[in-house]
Each structure stands twice: as C-alpha cells, then as structure tokens.
Amino acid sequence: MDYSFNSVNGGYTVDVTYKDGLFKNSAKKFNKQLALFAFGNAISNATDKTIAEFYKNAEFTDDVYLSTQYYETPTEDSVAYSFATKSTPEFKIVSVSVRGFNYKMEWVGNFNTGSTGNHENYSLKAED
C-alpha cells in the first residue's frame, strides 16, 4: 500500500510504501521503508487527528487507543501516547507512539528527578 502523510504544519509530505512483511525482516539490516514507516508514526503523533489518520492509512484497525492527553491542554506533567494493533495471517503488529513534538510544555517535568533518582514523570505514568 502506498500513501502519503503531511507534517502538522504542512511543510512537507513523506511517501511511504507499507507492507506487513516489513516486520519479517531482520532488525540487523537497515530497511528504508520500515524506517519511513517509523518516522511517519513518530511525526504523525502530534495530534489526535494526525495519529488516527496514520493508523487508518496503515490499516491498523483492530484496536486503536489514543490517550486522553491528546484532548487536553498539555502540561509539564502530561504525556500523549497511542497504541494500535493489526492482525495479519502470520502475526500481530503492535504500534506504540509517544508524542514527541508539538506538545508545548509536555514532558518538561521529565527533567525532574525524584529522591530515588528516577524521572518523576516516567514513574507517574508507569503507575497510570
């Protein structure tokens, strides 16, 4: 399947040829199309609409979950993330995406380390 996706600000378009078989290849050998798929996943997670469109285009329709943080104003302690799954005749593919840009103050709290030395936000989100 060939598809394109646009950056949030419309500054560029990335064309991807996606096939479920991309996940059969060895992780020890670079695969340009798999790298483009991963890049598309990463830059598509800026908003609920862009990540949902990415999953739809890649036919990840079994289960799609977008965290509530996509629908709230980002804070220094929030983290927007998504999960999606896709079943093939041979295996199940799971996509996990954490918003990494267009997040205003989100993740700023990750620079705070607690008394245990752990980053506080990671510890808090692990408990959610």
CSV table of C-alpha atoms in Angstrom, one decimal:
chain,number,residue,atom,x,y,z
A,1,MET,CA,0.0,0.0,0.0
A,2,ASP,CA,1.4,3.4,-0.9
A,3,TYR,CA,0.3,6.5,1.0
A,4,SER,CA,1.5,10.0,1.9
A,5,PHE,CA,1.2,11.9,5.1
A,6,ASN,CA,1.8,15.6,5.7
A,7,SER,CA,3.6,17.3,8.6
A,8,VAL,CA,1.3,19.1,11.0
A,9,ASN,CA,2.3,22.5,9.6
A,10,GLY,CA,2.1,21.3,6.0
A,11,GLY,CA,5.8,21.9,5.4
A,12,TYR,CA,6.5,18.6,3.8
A,13,THR,CA,5.0,15.3,2.6
A,14,VAL,CA,6.5,11.8,3.1
A,15,ASP,CA,5.6,9.0,0.8
A,16,VAL,CA,5.6,5.5,2.3
A,17,THR,CA,5.2,2.1,0.8
A,18,TYR,CA,3.9,0.0,3.6
A,19,LYS,CA,3.6,-3.8,3.7
A,20,ASP,CA,3.0,-6.0,6.7
A,21,GLY,CA,6.0,-8.1,5.6
A,22,LEU,CA,8.3,-5.2,6.6
A,23,PHE,CA,8.2,-6.7,10.1
A,24,LYS,CA,9.5,-10.1,9.0
A,25,ASN,CA,12.9,-8.8,8.1
A,26,SER,CA,15.9,-8.9,10.3
A,27,ALA,CA,16.4,-5.9,12.6
A,28,LYS,CA,20.1,-6.1,11.9
A,29,LYS,CA,19.7,-4.9,8.4
A,30,PHE,CA,18.5,-1.4,7.5
A,31,ASN,CA,15.2,-1.3,5.8
A,32,LYS,CA,14.4,2.1,4.3
A,33,GLN,CA,10.6,1.5,4.0
A,34,LEU,CA,10.4,0.4,7.7
A,35,ALA,CA,12.4,3.4,8.7
A,36,LEU,CA,10.0,5.7,6.8
A,37,PHE,CA,7.1,3.9,8.5
A,38,ALA,CA,8.6,4.5,11.9
A,39,PHE,CA,9.3,8.1,11.0
A,40,GLY,CA,5.8,8.6,9.9
A,41,ASN,CA,4.5,7.1,13.1
A,42,ALA,CA,6.7,9.5,15.1
A,43,ILE,CA,5.8,12.7,13.3
A,44,SER,CA,2.1,11.8,13.0
A,45,ASN,CA,1.6,11.6,16.7
A,46,ALA,CA,1.4,15.4,17.2
A,47,THR,CA,-2.4,15.5,17.3
A,48,ASP,CA,-5.2,13.0,17.7
A,49,LYS,CA,-6.3,13.6,14.1
A,50,THR,CA,-2.9,13.1,12.6
A,51,ILE,CA,-2.1,9.9,14.5
A,52,ALA,CA,-5.6,8.4,13.9
A,53,GLU,CA,-5.1,9.2,10.1
A,54,PHE,CA,-1.7,7.5,10.2
A,55,TYR,CA,-3.1,4.3,11.8
A,56,LYS,CA,-6.0,4.3,9.3
A,57,ASN,CA,-3.8,4.6,6.3
A,58,ALA,CA,-1.6,1.8,7.5
A,59,GLU,CA,-4.8,-0.3,8.2
A,60,PHE,CA,-4.1,-0.6,12.0
A,61,THR,CA,-7.8,-1.0,12.8
A,62,ASP,CA,-8.0,-3.9,15.3
A,63,ASP,CA,-7.5,-1.8,18.3
A,64,VAL,CA,-6.6,1.9,18.4
A,65,TYR,CA,-6.2,3.8,21.6
A,66,LEU,CA,-5.4,7.5,22.0
A,67,SER,CA,-4.6,8.7,25.5
A,68,THR,CA,-6.8,11.4,26.9
A,69,GLN,CA,-3.9,13.8,26.9
A,70,TYR,CA,-4.5,14.3,23.1
A,71,TYR,CA,-7.7,16.1,24.0
A,72,GLU,CA,-6.4,18.2,26.9
A,73,THR,CA,-4.1,21.2,27.1
A,74,PRO,CA,-0.5,19.9,27.6
A,75,THR,CA,1.1,20.5,30.9
A,76,GLU,CA,4.6,19.8,32.1
A,77,ASP,CA,3.5,16.5,33.5
A,78,SER,CA,1.3,15.2,30.7
A,79,VAL,CA,2.3,12.6,28.0
A,80,ALA,CA,0.1,11.9,25.0
A,81,TYR,CA,0.5,8.4,23.6
A,82,SER,CA,-1.2,5.9,21.4
A,83,PHE,CA,-1.4,2.2,20.8
A,84,ALA,CA,-2.7,0.4,17.7
A,85,THR,CA,-2.7,-3.2,16.6
A,86,LYS,CA,-3.1,-5.0,13.3
A,87,SER,CA,-3.5,-8.7,12.8
A,88,THR,CA,-2.0,-10.5,9.8
A,89,PRO,CA,-2.4,-14.2,9.0
A,90,GLU,CA,1.1,-14.8,10.5
A,91,PHE,CA,1.5,-12.4,13.4
A,92,LYS,CA,0.1,-9.4,15.2
A,93,ILE,CA,1.7,-6.0,14.9
A,94,VAL,CA,1.6,-3.5,17.8
A,95,SER,CA,2.4,0.2,17.3
A,96,VAL,CA,3.2,2.3,20.3
A,97,SER,CA,3.7,6.1,19.7
A,98,VAL,CA,4.5,8.8,22.2
A,99,ARG,CA,4.0,12.4,21.2
A,100,GLY,CA,7.5,13.9,20.8
A,101,PHE,CA,6.8,17.3,19.3
A,102,ASN,CA,4.1,20.0,19.0
A,103,TYR,CA,3.5,19.5,22.7
A,104,LYS,CA,4.2,22.9,24.2
A,105,MET,CA,5.1,22.3,27.9
A,106,GLU,CA,4.5,18.5,27.8
A,107,TRP,CA,7.4,16.4,29.1
A,108,VAL,CA,9.2,19.3,30.8
A,109,GLY,CA,8.6,17.6,34.1
A,110,ASN,CA,10.8,14.7,32.9
A,111,PHE,CA,13.8,16.7,33.8
A,112,ASN,CA,12.8,16.5,37.5
A,113,THR,CA,14.4,13.5,39.2
A,114,GLY,CA,12.9,12.3,42.5
A,115,SER,CA,14.6,11.1,45.6
A,116,THR,CA,15.0,7.6,44.0
A,117,GLY,CA,16.9,9.1,41.0
A,118,ASN,CA,14.0,8.2,38.7
A,119,HIS,CA,12.5,10.8,36.4
A,120,GLU,CA,9.3,11.7,38.2
A,121,ASN,CA,7.0,11.8,35.1
A,122,TYR,CA,8.1,8.3,33.9
A,123,SER,CA,7.4,6.9,37.4
A,124,LEU,CA,4.0,8.6,37.5
A,125,LYS,CA,3.0,7.4,34.0
A,126,ALA,CA,4.1,3.9,34.8
A,127,GLU,CA,1.6,3.9,37.6
A,128,ASP,CA,-1.3,5.0,35.3
